[in-house]
XYZ file of C-alpha atoms in Angstrom:
785
model
C 103.623 -40.555 -49.633
C 105.319 -43.678 -48.601
C 103.594 -45.275 -46.130
C 105.403 -47.834 -43.841
C 104.936 -51.679 -43.794
C 102.582 -52.946 -40.922
C 103.079 -56.153 -39.123
C 102.209 -59.540 -40.395
C 99.300 -60.377 -42.823
C 96.294 -62.711 -42.123
C 96.024 -66.137 -43.562
C 96.211 -65.784 -47.149
C 94.974 -68.245 -49.875
C 97.895 -69.870 -52.095
C 97.406 -69.439 -56.208
C 100.532 -68.367 -57.855
C 101.458 -66.194 -60.782
C 104.626 -65.401 -62.890
C 105.782 -63.430 -65.804
C 105.075 -66.012 -68.492
C 107.099 -64.007 -71.143
C 110.256 -64.174 -69.101
C 109.229 -67.907 -67.745
C 111.325 -69.883 -70.509
C 114.444 -67.702 -70.174
C 114.235 -67.847 -66.333
C 113.963 -71.689 -65.659
C 117.339 -72.756 -66.844
C 119.409 -74.174 -64.207
C 121.974 -72.166 -62.619
C 125.471 -72.444 -64.146
C 127.185 -72.347 -60.627
C 126.562 -72.839 -57.170
C 124.516 -70.086 -55.492
C 123.669 -68.515 -52.313
C 120.983 -66.384 -50.917
C 122.014 -62.628 -50.762
C 118.593 -60.845 -49.477
C 115.423 -62.607 -48.100
C 112.776 -60.114 -49.430
C 110.184 -60.957 -46.768
C 112.822 -59.954 -43.946
C 113.846 -56.959 -45.929
C 110.005 -55.947 -46.192
C 110.007 -53.791 -42.740
C 112.805 -51.408 -43.712
C 111.842 -51.028 -47.860
C 109.456 -48.412 -48.950
C 106.068 -49.491 -49.252
C 103.435 -47.688 -51.154
C 100.112 -48.224 -51.716
C 96.933 -46.378 -53.502
C 94.577 -44.570 -51.167
C 91.221 -46.847 -51.679
C 89.553 -46.104 -48.621
C 90.372 -43.859 -45.730
C 87.917 -44.350 -42.399
C 88.121 -40.756 -41.057
C 88.199 -40.223 -37.357
C 90.422 -43.386 -36.845
C 94.220 -43.278 -36.432
C 94.768 -45.035 -39.687
C 92.592 -42.553 -41.501
C 94.562 -39.572 -40.514
C 97.156 -40.756 -43.298
C 94.556 -39.091 -45.898
C 94.539 -35.897 -43.965
C 97.018 -32.903 -44.301
C 96.535 -29.343 -42.548
C 93.007 -28.061 -41.275
C 91.249 -30.990 -39.556
C 90.216 -31.507 -36.055
C 90.448 -34.421 -33.421
C 89.100 -37.802 -34.097
C 85.582 -38.341 -33.135
C 82.428 -40.291 -32.932
C 78.742 -39.449 -34.020
C 75.822 -40.368 -31.758
C 75.690 -43.744 -33.690
C 79.375 -44.541 -32.698
C 80.632 -44.041 -36.118
C 84.123 -42.166 -36.403
C 84.399 -39.021 -38.235
C 86.552 -35.833 -38.418
C 85.620 -32.104 -38.788
C 87.387 -29.771 -41.278
C 88.187 -26.377 -40.084
C 88.572 -22.987 -40.750
C 88.958 -21.434 -44.211
C 90.597 -24.782 -45.771
C 91.771 -28.044 -45.272
C 93.914 -30.448 -47.527
C 93.704 -33.976 -48.280
C 96.608 -36.386 -49.352
C 95.892 -39.046 -51.669
C 98.374 -41.536 -53.116
C 98.002 -42.668 -56.860
C 100.548 -44.877 -58.321
C 99.409 -44.687 -62.132
C 97.646 -41.343 -62.954
C 94.078 -42.159 -64.512
C 90.779 -40.681 -64.447
C 89.685 -41.403 -60.912
C 86.215 -40.442 -58.834
C 86.725 -39.266 -55.132
C 83.661 -40.178 -53.246
C 83.334 -38.776 -49.630
C 80.469 -39.493 -46.948
C 80.045 -35.951 -45.270
C 77.621 -33.298 -44.111
C 77.526 -29.696 -43.412
C 77.700 -28.264 -39.723
C 74.199 -27.437 -38.948
C 74.426 -23.645 -38.049
C 71.200 -21.951 -38.268
C 70.830 -19.152 -40.806
C 73.998 -20.120 -42.252
C 74.058 -20.143 -46.217
C 74.638 -23.523 -48.199
C 77.806 -25.122 -47.180
C 79.856 -25.392 -50.740
C 83.262 -27.116 -50.661
C 85.619 -26.142 -53.482
C 87.821 -28.498 -54.501
C 91.638 -27.840 -55.800
C 94.405 -30.028 -57.232
C 97.498 -28.552 -55.465
C 97.995 -25.814 -53.030
C 98.448 -22.059 -53.030
C 98.721 -19.920 -56.429
C 99.227 -22.832 -58.596
C 96.331 -24.776 -57.583
C 93.861 -26.169 -60.309
C 90.098 -25.796 -59.732
C 88.151 -29.066 -59.733
C 84.698 -28.289 -59.050
C 82.385 -27.797 -56.077
C 80.047 -29.798 -54.066
C 77.151 -28.520 -51.980
C 76.532 -30.327 -48.604
C 73.396 -30.891 -46.747
C 73.282 -30.870 -42.835
C 72.669 -34.892 -42.791
C 75.098 -37.712 -44.106
C 75.147 -38.116 -47.634
C 77.633 -39.628 -50.122
C 79.057 -37.138 -52.938
C 81.368 -37.642 -55.721
C 83.748 -35.423 -57.362
C 85.781 -36.123 -60.495
C 89.596 -35.993 -60.487
C 91.010 -35.917 -64.259
C 94.181 -37.898 -65.194
C 95.780 -34.414 -66.230
C 95.969 -33.148 -62.650
C 97.013 -36.246 -61.176
C 100.850 -37.436 -60.610
C 102.374 -40.543 -59.636
C 102.754 -40.675 -55.641
C 101.249 -38.219 -53.440
C 98.551 -35.704 -54.684
C 97.391 -32.954 -52.320
C 93.886 -31.563 -52.717
C 92.919 -28.511 -51.240
C 89.254 -28.036 -49.775
C 88.127 -24.388 -49.326
C 85.033 -23.965 -47.054
C 82.460 -21.314 -47.835
C 82.070 -20.739 -44.205
C 82.876 -22.320 -40.809
C 80.926 -21.689 -37.158
C 82.008 -21.956 -33.622
C 79.577 -24.392 -31.545
C 80.415 -21.808 -28.810
C 78.718 -19.157 -30.798
C 75.773 -21.205 -32.269
C 74.708 -22.779 -29.184
C 76.644 -21.771 -26.431
C 78.977 -24.897 -26.188
C 82.889 -24.426 -24.788
C 83.887 -25.668 -28.325
C 85.141 -22.963 -30.025
C 86.778 -24.468 -33.189
C 85.530 -23.105 -36.468
C 83.668 -26.080 -37.973
C 83.073 -26.458 -41.501
C 82.338 -30.038 -42.594
C 82.239 -33.383 -41.111
C 83.754 -36.422 -42.876
C 83.149 -40.130 -42.307
C 85.100 -41.902 -44.968
C 86.377 -41.163 -48.375
C 87.603 -43.403 -51.202
C 88.869 -43.325 -54.751
C 87.518 -45.477 -57.452
C 88.201 -45.758 -61.306
C 85.832 -43.481 -63.371
C 84.534 -46.531 -65.312
C 83.430 -48.538 -62.353
C 82.181 -45.184 -60.662
C 79.841 -44.065 -63.221
C 77.997 -47.329 -63.239
C 76.898 -46.441 -59.494
C 75.532 -42.751 -60.588
C 76.116 -39.708 -62.587
C 79.853 -38.946 -61.539
C 78.934 -35.471 -61.026
C 77.183 -34.589 -57.751
C 75.557 -36.609 -55.001
C 75.276 -40.540 -55.166
C 74.279 -43.231 -52.670
C 77.079 -45.634 -52.234
C 78.232 -48.192 -49.706
C 80.937 -47.943 -47.639
C 83.982 -48.779 -49.801
C 86.411 -51.840 -49.397
C 89.367 -51.882 -47.057
C 92.852 -49.989 -48.003
C 95.456 -52.413 -49.831
C 98.659 -52.276 -48.297
C 101.710 -54.656 -48.951
C 102.134 -57.374 -46.173
C 104.263 -59.974 -45.019
C 103.736 -63.381 -43.385
C 107.269 -64.401 -42.506
C 106.594 -67.687 -40.658
C 105.063 -68.849 -44.097
C 107.532 -67.140 -46.363
C 104.902 -65.254 -48.083
C 104.922 -61.603 -49.475
C 101.484 -60.140 -50.405
C 100.893 -57.311 -53.013
C 97.342 -55.943 -53.440
C 96.539 -54.177 -56.555
C 97.310 -50.839 -56.434
C 100.685 -51.232 -54.560
C 104.257 -51.488 -54.858
C 107.365 -52.336 -52.936
C 110.646 -50.511 -53.298
C 113.843 -52.414 -51.997
C 117.123 -50.566 -52.217
C 119.784 -53.276 -52.338
C 123.187 -53.762 -53.084
C 122.997 -56.546 -55.684
C 126.132 -58.959 -56.538
C 127.062 -59.540 -60.180
C 124.704 -62.115 -61.660
C 121.998 -61.646 -59.126
C 118.450 -63.463 -59.965
C 115.327 -62.587 -58.346
C 113.789 -65.995 -57.237
C 110.519 -67.656 -55.839
C 109.354 -70.737 -55.283
C 105.967 -70.003 -56.532
C 103.845 -66.935 -57.550
C 100.216 -66.415 -57.422
C 97.911 -63.958 -59.020
C 94.276 -63.502 -58.135
C 91.569 -62.035 -60.222
C 93.765 -61.254 -63.120
C 96.286 -59.311 -61.288
C 99.567 -58.953 -62.941
C 103.290 -58.253 -61.400
C 105.684 -55.864 -62.537
C 109.265 -55.798 -62.009
C 111.668 -53.148 -62.577
C 115.368 -52.365 -61.601
C 116.925 -48.817 -61.132
C 120.702 -49.272 -60.884
C 122.570 -46.305 -59.227
C 125.010 -44.435 -61.682
C 128.432 -45.646 -61.776
C 131.001 -43.727 -59.532
C 131.970 -40.462 -61.118
C 129.144 -40.710 -63.729
C 126.015 -38.583 -63.970
C 122.984 -39.614 -62.076
C 121.217 -40.046 -65.316
C 122.993 -42.792 -66.401
C 121.359 -45.225 -64.077
C 118.171 -46.079 -66.150
C 115.165 -47.951 -65.098
C 114.769 -51.321 -66.704
C 111.323 -53.311 -66.723
C 112.322 -56.615 -66.339
C 108.797 -58.389 -66.199
C 105.345 -57.145 -66.433
C 103.094 -59.941 -67.543
C 101.483 -63.042 -65.751
C 101.966 -66.846 -66.146
C 102.113 -69.884 -63.997
C 104.986 -71.989 -62.742
C 107.049 -72.904 -59.728
C 110.540 -72.211 -59.068
C 110.447 -68.786 -60.905
C 113.960 -66.921 -61.774
C 114.339 -63.567 -63.197
C 118.068 -62.352 -63.869
C 118.805 -58.999 -62.660
C 121.988 -58.028 -64.589
C 125.503 -59.319 -64.967
C 127.059 -56.475 -63.028
C 127.407 -55.740 -58.898
C 125.215 -52.482 -58.765
C 123.420 -50.661 -56.009
C 119.958 -50.634 -57.043
C 116.172 -50.277 -56.521
C 114.399 -53.179 -57.130
C 110.442 -52.516 -57.608
C 107.729 -55.108 -57.317
C 104.386 -53.248 -58.514
C 101.117 -54.661 -58.776
C 99.007 -52.367 -61.060
C 95.624 -50.703 -59.875
C 92.414 -52.949 -60.313
C 91.105 -56.093 -58.684
C 93.037 -58.870 -57.111
C 96.456 -59.255 -55.724
C 99.972 -61.386 -56.167
C 101.403 -63.500 -53.551
C 105.218 -64.536 -53.689
C 106.263 -67.385 -51.937
C 109.818 -67.176 -50.489
C 111.040 -64.375 -52.641
C 114.585 -63.937 -52.587
C 117.775 -62.574 -54.450
C 120.290 -65.400 -55.078
C 123.610 -64.915 -56.712
C 126.645 -67.294 -57.681
C 128.994 -67.764 -55.100
C 131.881 -65.469 -54.774
C 130.088 -62.612 -56.741
C 131.594 -59.489 -56.027
C 129.180 -56.849 -53.883
C 129.237 -53.046 -54.918
C 132.213 -51.451 -53.191
C 130.107 -48.711 -51.367
C 127.580 -51.167 -49.894
C 130.403 -53.242 -48.790
C 132.052 -50.262 -46.915
C 128.999 -49.016 -45.212
C 127.880 -52.618 -44.000
C 131.446 -53.022 -42.826
C 131.642 -50.003 -40.734
C 127.852 -50.448 -39.554
C 128.837 -53.854 -37.974
C 131.959 -52.291 -36.461
C 130.580 -49.173 -35.174
C 131.436 -49.680 -31.516
C 134.383 -51.342 -29.934
C 132.665 -53.900 -27.716
C 135.602 -55.491 -26.436
C 136.140 -54.652 -22.521
C 139.424 -52.926 -21.454
C 140.863 -54.152 -18.134
C 140.637 -51.759 -15.182
C 143.771 -49.723 -14.355
C 144.775 -49.214 -10.604
C 142.780 -46.614 -8.851
C 145.778 -44.280 -8.202
C 146.466 -43.889 -11.903
C 143.051 -42.635 -12.757
C 142.628 -39.206 -13.922
C 140.182 -36.645 -12.500
C 137.462 -35.915 -15.458
C 135.787 -33.031 -16.212
C 132.901 -32.745 -18.660
C 131.903 -29.268 -19.697
C 128.803 -28.874 -21.806
C 127.950 -25.657 -23.349
C 124.361 -25.449 -24.156
C 123.256 -24.436 -27.820
C 126.925 -24.000 -29.017
C 127.095 -24.502 -32.752
C 130.559 -25.538 -33.966
C 130.874 -22.729 -36.630
C 130.569 -20.210 -33.819
C 134.053 -20.704 -32.595
C 137.340 -19.298 -34.111
C 139.056 -22.863 -34.073
C 135.841 -24.162 -36.094
C 136.176 -21.321 -38.740
C 134.248 -18.164 -37.169
C 136.250 -14.960 -38.371
C 134.897 -13.174 -35.300
C 137.101 -13.077 -32.215
C 134.406 -14.637 -30.002
C 136.525 -17.562 -28.557
C 140.087 -16.987 -27.697
C 140.211 -19.021 -24.485
C 138.537 -21.869 -26.094
C 140.745 -21.550 -29.288
C 143.626 -21.486 -27.011
C 142.432 -24.511 -25.131
C 141.795 -26.173 -28.444
C 145.370 -25.612 -29.402
C 146.533 -27.473 -26.198
C 144.097 -30.243 -26.833
C 142.554 -32.553 -29.714
C 139.983 -30.974 -31.894
C 137.481 -33.250 -33.631
C 136.479 -30.969 -36.719
C 133.269 -33.260 -37.585
C 131.755 -33.849 -34.172
C 127.833 -34.533 -34.423
C 125.159 -34.478 -31.724
C 122.754 -37.337 -31.430
C 119.762 -35.113 -31.273
C 118.992 -31.439 -31.661
C 117.892 -30.549 -28.364
C 119.150 -31.223 -24.666
C 117.599 -34.050 -22.935
C 118.397 -36.704 -25.405
C 121.670 -35.415 -26.395
C 122.958 -35.746 -22.841
C 121.330 -38.895 -22.219
C 123.465 -39.878 -25.254
C 126.708 -38.291 -23.509
C 125.676 -39.836 -20.238
C 124.925 -43.557 -21.653
C 126.986 -44.104 -24.805
C 123.654 -44.930 -26.600
C 121.829 -43.370 -29.439
C 118.556 -41.842 -28.557
C 116.391 -44.534 -30.068
C 118.316 -46.937 -27.614
C 118.290 -44.941 -24.426
C 114.543 -44.027 -24.953
C 115.033 -40.359 -23.576
C 113.517 -38.750 -26.504
C 110.621 -36.691 -25.317
C 110.128 -33.895 -22.801
C 108.248 -36.162 -20.464
C 110.759 -39.044 -20.340
C 113.173 -39.808 -17.459
C 116.628 -41.570 -17.851
C 115.776 -45.353 -16.677
C 117.244 -45.969 -13.050
C 118.841 -49.351 -14.434
C 120.675 -47.998 -17.449
C 124.178 -47.612 -16.685
C 125.472 -43.976 -16.989
C 128.791 -41.977 -16.853
C 128.128 -40.510 -13.217
C 126.799 -43.935 -11.811
C 129.768 -45.819 -13.422
C 132.318 -43.472 -12.166
C 130.534 -43.268 -8.700
C 130.823 -47.133 -8.457
C 134.601 -47.267 -9.676
C 135.371 -44.983 -6.419
C 135.212 -41.432 -8.191
C 133.730 -38.372 -6.081
C 131.197 -36.940 -8.276
C 129.918 -33.387 -8.327
C 127.485 -31.624 -10.939
C 126.678 -27.890 -11.390
C 123.789 -27.361 -14.037
C 121.900 -24.336 -15.477
C 119.228 -26.557 -17.764
C 116.300 -27.618 -16.082
C 116.049 -30.615 -18.209
C 119.154 -32.048 -16.646
C 117.947 -32.520 -13.147
C 116.747 -35.204 -10.998
C 112.838 -35.229 -12.339
C 114.407 -36.373 -15.422
C 117.120 -38.912 -13.961
C 120.051 -36.771 -14.478
C 120.977 -36.311 -11.013
C 121.412 -39.968 -10.074
C 125.183 -41.005 -9.441
C 126.178 -37.642 -8.010
C 127.089 -37.081 -4.530
C 126.727 -33.235 -5.041
C 124.303 -31.916 -7.300
C 123.371 -28.190 -7.980
C 120.771 -26.709 -9.923
C 121.485 -22.982 -10.169
C 118.293 -21.166 -8.804
C 118.033 -18.733 -11.750
C 117.054 -20.356 -14.836
C 118.821 -18.074 -17.029
C 121.956 -18.132 -14.934
C 125.422 -16.959 -16.575
C 128.305 -19.201 -16.919
C 130.460 -17.892 -13.948
C 127.905 -19.001 -11.472
C 127.694 -22.710 -12.712
C 131.576 -22.682 -12.569
C 131.573 -21.080 -9.077
C 129.192 -24.044 -7.766
C 131.259 -26.584 -9.737
C 134.840 -25.455 -8.161
C 132.941 -25.353 -4.754
C 131.986 -29.013 -5.147
C 135.556 -29.673 -6.327
C 136.984 -28.162 -3.205
C 134.490 -30.065 -0.862
C 134.959 -33.502 -2.888
C 138.837 -33.205 -2.464
C 138.970 -31.864 1.267
C 138.861 -35.148 2.995
C 142.229 -36.197 1.820
C 141.348 -39.428 0.527
C 142.726 -38.907 -3.136
C 139.616 -40.220 -4.617
C 139.852 -39.073 -8.316
C 136.852 -36.653 -9.065
C 134.313 -36.372 -12.027
C 132.892 -32.885 -12.360
C 130.122 -31.862 -14.821
C 129.329 -28.691 -15.760
C 126.261 -27.481 -17.832
C 126.139 -23.904 -18.809
C 123.557 -22.195 -20.758
C 124.916 -18.570 -22.082
C 124.341 -19.173 -25.650
C 120.805 -20.235 -25.339
C 118.040 -18.080 -26.121
C 116.922 -15.280 -24.767
C 120.150 -13.992 -26.705
C 121.134 -11.305 -23.989
C 124.908 -10.695 -23.330
C 126.294 -8.685 -20.696
C 126.394 -4.888 -21.916
C 130.279 -5.034 -22.581
C 129.770 -8.200 -25.010
C 126.602 -6.591 -26.544
C 128.542 -3.355 -27.406
C 131.368 -5.099 -28.929
C 129.406 -7.965 -31.008
C 126.187 -6.497 -31.357
C 126.230 -2.720 -31.608
C 122.969 -1.212 -32.405
C 121.000 -4.231 -32.442
C 117.983 -3.695 -30.087
C 117.818 -5.348 -26.792
C 114.239 -7.006 -27.437
C 115.551 -8.645 -30.870
C 116.825 -11.563 -28.768
C 113.877 -11.751 -26.210
C 112.744 -15.035 -25.213
C 109.179 -14.072 -26.731
C 110.575 -13.232 -30.067
C 112.619 -16.233 -30.295
C 109.849 -18.263 -29.282
C 107.293 -16.691 -31.779
C 109.905 -17.402 -34.769
C 110.228 -21.014 -33.550
C 106.676 -21.608 -33.329
C 106.072 -19.921 -36.614
C 103.853 -17.221 -35.180
C 106.095 -14.726 -36.353
C 107.343 -14.860 -40.044
C 110.134 -12.179 -40.892
C 109.867 -10.304 -43.813
C 113.245 -9.919 -44.021
C 114.891 -13.293 -42.668
C 118.289 -12.562 -43.432
C 118.273 -9.291 -41.320
C 116.540 -10.788 -38.574
C 119.266 -13.564 -38.712
C 122.013 -11.230 -38.451
C 120.701 -9.400 -35.685
C 119.992 -12.511 -33.628
C 123.643 -14.039 -34.851
C 125.198 -10.865 -33.513
C 123.695 -11.089 -30.116
C 124.544 -14.961 -30.041
C 127.831 -14.217 -30.759
C 128.029 -11.816 -27.629
C 126.722 -14.773 -25.529
C 129.164 -17.040 -26.743
C 132.090 -14.494 -26.022
C 131.009 -14.113 -22.528
C 130.846 -17.987 -22.180
C 134.409 -17.949 -23.602
C 135.734 -15.547 -21.213
C 134.194 -17.237 -18.087
C 135.790 -20.411 -19.665
C 139.278 -19.125 -19.297
C 138.594 -18.301 -15.489
C 137.459 -21.992 -15.077
C 141.038 -23.239 -16.662
C 142.854 -21.006 -14.674
C 141.207 -22.222 -11.645
C 142.031 -25.720 -12.371
C 145.889 -24.762 -13.088
C 145.973 -22.964 -9.534
C 144.688 -25.936 -7.858
C 147.227 -28.022 -9.820
C 144.552 -30.472 -11.386
C 144.544 -28.991 -15.158
C 147.450 -31.450 -16.238
C 146.037 -34.602 -14.139
C 142.647 -34.134 -15.766
C 140.679 -35.382 -18.709
C 138.764 -32.456 -20.020
C 136.038 -32.907 -22.255
C 134.324 -29.930 -23.638
C 131.422 -30.289 -25.863
C 127.977 -28.986 -26.633
C 124.469 -30.735 -26.669
C 123.200 -29.100 -29.954
C 123.798 -26.049 -32.146
C 121.104 -23.347 -32.934
C 119.383 -22.316 -36.237
C 119.149 -18.742 -37.438
C 116.814 -19.580 -40.390
C 119.207 -21.466 -42.594
C 116.463 -24.279 -43.503
C 113.263 -21.994 -42.469
C 113.807 -22.828 -38.699
C 114.745 -20.818 -35.693
C 116.194 -21.827 -32.191
C 116.576 -25.778 -32.019
C 114.695 -29.055 -31.482
C 113.045 -28.627 -34.815
C 115.067 -30.155 -37.443
C 118.271 -32.078 -38.400
C 120.321 -30.020 -40.577
C 124.041 -29.133 -39.750
C 123.029 -26.053 -37.770
C 121.954 -28.127 -34.923
C 123.958 -31.314 -35.236
C 127.337 -30.046 -35.940
C 128.910 -29.392 -32.307
C 132.390 -28.484 -31.058
C 134.069 -31.349 -29.476
C 137.770 -30.760 -27.875
C 139.349 -33.338 -25.508
C 142.438 -32.770 -23.440
C 144.112 -35.928 -22.235
C 145.896 -35.897 -19.025
C 149.383 -34.476 -19.703
C 148.546 -32.960 -23.113
C 148.782 -35.974 -24.941
C 148.675 -35.192 -28.766
C 148.029 -31.560 -28.037
C 147.382 -29.713 -31.104
C 145.861 -32.467 -33.060
C 142.662 -31.984 -35.379
C 141.177 -35.289 -36.151
C 138.984 -35.096 -39.262
C 137.325 -38.722 -38.924
C 133.482 -38.095 -37.502
C 133.034 -38.135 -33.952
C 129.596 -37.951 -31.954
C 128.033 -37.775 -28.468
C 127.865 -41.621 -28.037
C 131.900 -41.451 -28.007
C 131.992 -39.589 -24.824
C 131.456 -42.465 -22.475
C 133.650 -45.082 -24.177
C 136.459 -42.239 -24.039
C 136.226 -41.452 -20.311
C 136.024 -45.314 -19.191
C 139.021 -46.030 -21.371
C 140.933 -43.071 -20.044
C 140.008 -44.152 -16.423
C 140.925 -47.758 -17.051
C 137.356 -49.116 -16.221
C 135.546 -51.780 -18.281
C 132.743 -50.469 -20.572
C 129.190 -51.939 -20.251
C 128.155 -54.082 -23.282
C 126.050 -52.814 -26.071
C 127.552 -49.295 -26.285
C 127.277 -47.651 -29.450
C 130.473 -45.534 -29.665
C 134.200 -45.914 -29.477
C 137.225 -44.425 -27.760
C 138.153 -41.096 -29.165
C 141.669 -42.100 -28.724
C 141.339 -44.850 -31.414
C 140.493 -41.856 -33.971
C 143.526 -39.736 -32.703
C 145.869 -43.030 -33.091
C 144.361 -43.864 -36.451
C 141.908 -41.548 -37.807
C 141.463 -43.724 -41.431
C 139.881 -46.695 -38.841
C 136.802 -44.781 -38.514
C 136.869 -42.310 -41.288
C 133.700 -43.605 -42.793
C 131.738 -44.565 -39.723
C 127.998 -43.912 -40.098
C 126.631 -41.125 -37.727
C 122.771 -41.639 -36.758
C 120.867 -38.536 -35.232
C 117.209 -38.581 -33.782
C 114.390 -36.404 -33.255
C 110.962 -37.186 -31.847
C 109.614 -33.896 -30.200
C 105.882 -32.551 -30.739
C 104.877 -34.046 -33.657
C 108.259 -34.007 -35.433
C 109.602 -37.490 -36.087
C 112.780 -37.896 -38.216
C 116.364 -39.473 -38.303
C 119.303 -38.747 -40.048
C 122.368 -40.333 -41.335
C 125.694 -39.090 -42.067
C 128.004 -41.389 -43.744
C 131.316 -40.220 -45.445
C 130.444 -37.144 -47.827
C 126.796 -38.193 -47.700
C 123.872 -36.866 -45.310
C 120.405 -37.897 -45.407
C 117.285 -36.709 -43.440
C 114.535 -38.820 -43.206
C 111.090 -37.735 -42.029
C 108.991 -40.161 -40.024
C 106.196 -37.969 -39.694
C 104.162 -35.750 -42.043
C 104.576 -32.574 -39.723
C 108.492 -32.998 -40.120
C 108.519 -33.525 -43.978
C 107.231 -35.507 -47.116
C 110.417 -37.375 -48.236
C 114.028 -37.782 -47.858
C 116.563 -35.188 -48.094
C 120.080 -36.000 -49.624
C 123.115 -33.610 -49.198
C 126.807 -34.117 -50.488
C 128.637 -32.493 -47.562
C 132.001 -32.646 -49.404
C 130.455 -30.085 -52.224
C 127.597 -28.540 -50.261
C 128.478 -28.264 -46.532
C 125.854 -25.665 -45.755
C 123.190 -28.442 -46.678
C 121.222 -26.255 -49.478
C 120.950 -28.552 -52.421
C 118.463 -31.594 -51.901
C 119.781 -34.353 -54.394
C 117.241 -37.001 -53.543
C 115.508 -36.532 -56.708
C 118.644 -36.766 -58.782
C 120.260 -39.814 -56.892
C 116.936 -41.614 -55.702
C 118.829 -44.876 -55.241
C 121.533 -43.389 -52.983
C 118.890 -41.754 -51.159
C 116.520 -44.825 -50.819
C 119.697 -46.917 -49.835
C 120.594 -44.662 -47.015
C 117.004 -44.232 -45.902
C 116.789 -48.083 -45.686
C 120.017 -48.050 -43.442
C 118.175 -45.597 -41.144
C 115.153 -47.590 -40.991
C 117.539 -50.827 -40.166
C 119.185 -48.863 -37.498
C 115.669 -47.815 -35.963
C 114.445 -51.503 -36.269
C 117.694 -52.733 -34.931
C 117.656 -50.477 -31.652
C 118.479 -52.687 -28.705
C 115.771 -52.645 -26.072
C 116.788 -50.867 -22.870
C 113.479 -49.142 -21.738
C 111.226 -48.008 -22.056
C 112.226 -44.889 -20.448
C 110.649 -44.045 -17.527
C 107.881 -41.365 -17.343
C 109.244 -37.998 -15.489
C 107.126 -36.668 -12.729
C 107.507 -32.840 -13.196
C 107.184 -30.395 -10.518
C 106.059 -26.842 -10.784
C 109.229 -25.507 -10.343
C 110.916 -27.669 -13.078
C 107.831 -26.468 -15.242
C 108.776 -22.731 -14.533
C 112.506 -22.975 -15.329
C 111.502 -24.917 -18.810
C 109.309 -22.097 -19.434
C 111.984 -19.781 -18.941
C 114.103 -21.477 -21.671
C 111.246 -21.457 -24.060
C 110.608 -25.205 -23.810
C 107.017 -25.056 -22.398
C 104.226 -22.812 -23.227
């Protein structure tokens, strides 16, 4: 498990070490003028830092890194010492080992003191499930003691090791002593540590209970930027994923080793374009110790994308590098793929403000959001079923963006990105209890300030006043039924349109519609059910059923059959939405507004039907929830029938509307005017697209760049490591290539972490005050229990 780098280290003693074997060759003067390419101290926050599990103080936030499933909350005993209970039948430990070797696991623990209970025995296994390997058992006493278990080298791997702990029994305090605590408690744990077998054997017999003092602190790589120091304790490593120019050199002003520690430097280049991944072989460049100043280590003559690993083997001591950096001869070429990504990242948004157009030339604007609509649910995006004739006809009369992406897999942060032109990390509306900041420029506020008459009709309880989305609208209607149909939303919106134009002022109108028909529960009207889901039981798409699938309370034995049934009901909902959309466009035509209006039709996110083991939405970052339809009709039908292949995204909607209205854009927007893509698709063909998830305990982010898609977990609940897909050959995102292309995966993960670190501060988002009516609406949509 990779553990992210903490902030600065405390004051460090300076004594330097360097690889002596490489010293003579490395101290030659450079042949040409050089320039610094990468400052490794500055790069540390976006690198992958890993360190061995030395000690975990359980019951503390830091100690949770060693705990997997089956653990209770952090607590303190009567002496104020932190601890945590292991619960139920079993729990898992997550321990990091860099170099597999014979180790001893030492724990401070005690059994739950249940009267008349048998002895509490803990059985330990390496791994989980049927393939787990038995390691032995420990019998716990009801008082705090220290115990030891041998972990042989043969069962350990380099990296994350999962140990399963099975309890002989567990008891509820409510059953034992009348407490309100109904948790199934098995054992209390104070701390754990890993020590080498040789050192541990000197302190006990190596098999059963031992008395040992508390272990030392965990060892994490750290940086002291103001002094230019990089500190690697023994048993730690840092992986930098860097584009290296030809002739790159790893240099440091000094190196210091303490207590016999040594630095190991290795380089793993990415395979050349068109070559198999196996051709990128790792090279060990230095692995010895020595002393000198002005240390230099050549990394190779060719430009390459590579993983540079700095590692200090397990043992005592540490290594400190002073001003470590990558230097290269001036004018050395960079790897072409690195230059492309860096270039388009820097130019992601067109920040030049446009001049305001005269008010009479400003078009009306309609932003129509269909909740939970997958792109591939529509005929114009490849669905062979005839579910969307009206939307397909509209797409033929407009501009369709084939590769549109949502900035988040659920409604609240996605609509916030549509309204603000910012990705979720910037606007901060990422959890269900956050509110769009009052001082943040948003689409309805900007248009209202420019003289637009503004109205909204919505059916989703998250897009309401308690969450800040009603600000800027003169007329705002939240439909009373949480599961209202599209026709009711459209009727309310058209009523707003009539009221806003009745005064004869000639003000342009901004109309926002948010329908919810495809959202669970999947319950199409009878005509659409008979047509698209004949024979599917009505209860198959109920909220109770879909919520149980999403929560994991129901695991279908035949997932393909369940997915087929739900998708059929979903198609019926989409077909009804499409039917009503045709009526809405007809109403605009009858009012003489269709051709004078900028119409943006988009979805906030898609829906999952078990493709990657998840159901509904808001739980993952795969294509099912991020690939959304986006169709734009400019006034007069400009460029009608065009299909754009360059990537588009939610953050582009605000800049597009402002440009069409001739209004200046606020500074810092992260999207572009989509008209630019229509005029020159190649200009942004490789623009990176970032998406974000921070909901419940699921934290992650994704990057799509050209053919590549990377999903980076940022919490244990979301996943253990990055997922890499080639969308060109694997559009369904079925085959993870991270193990085959670790350098590419690591470099894209670095880009995601850099995006997270560089997110401009616009908040924090405000805390929403949620009334009971809003809670009722959100419960009806499955958002709240």
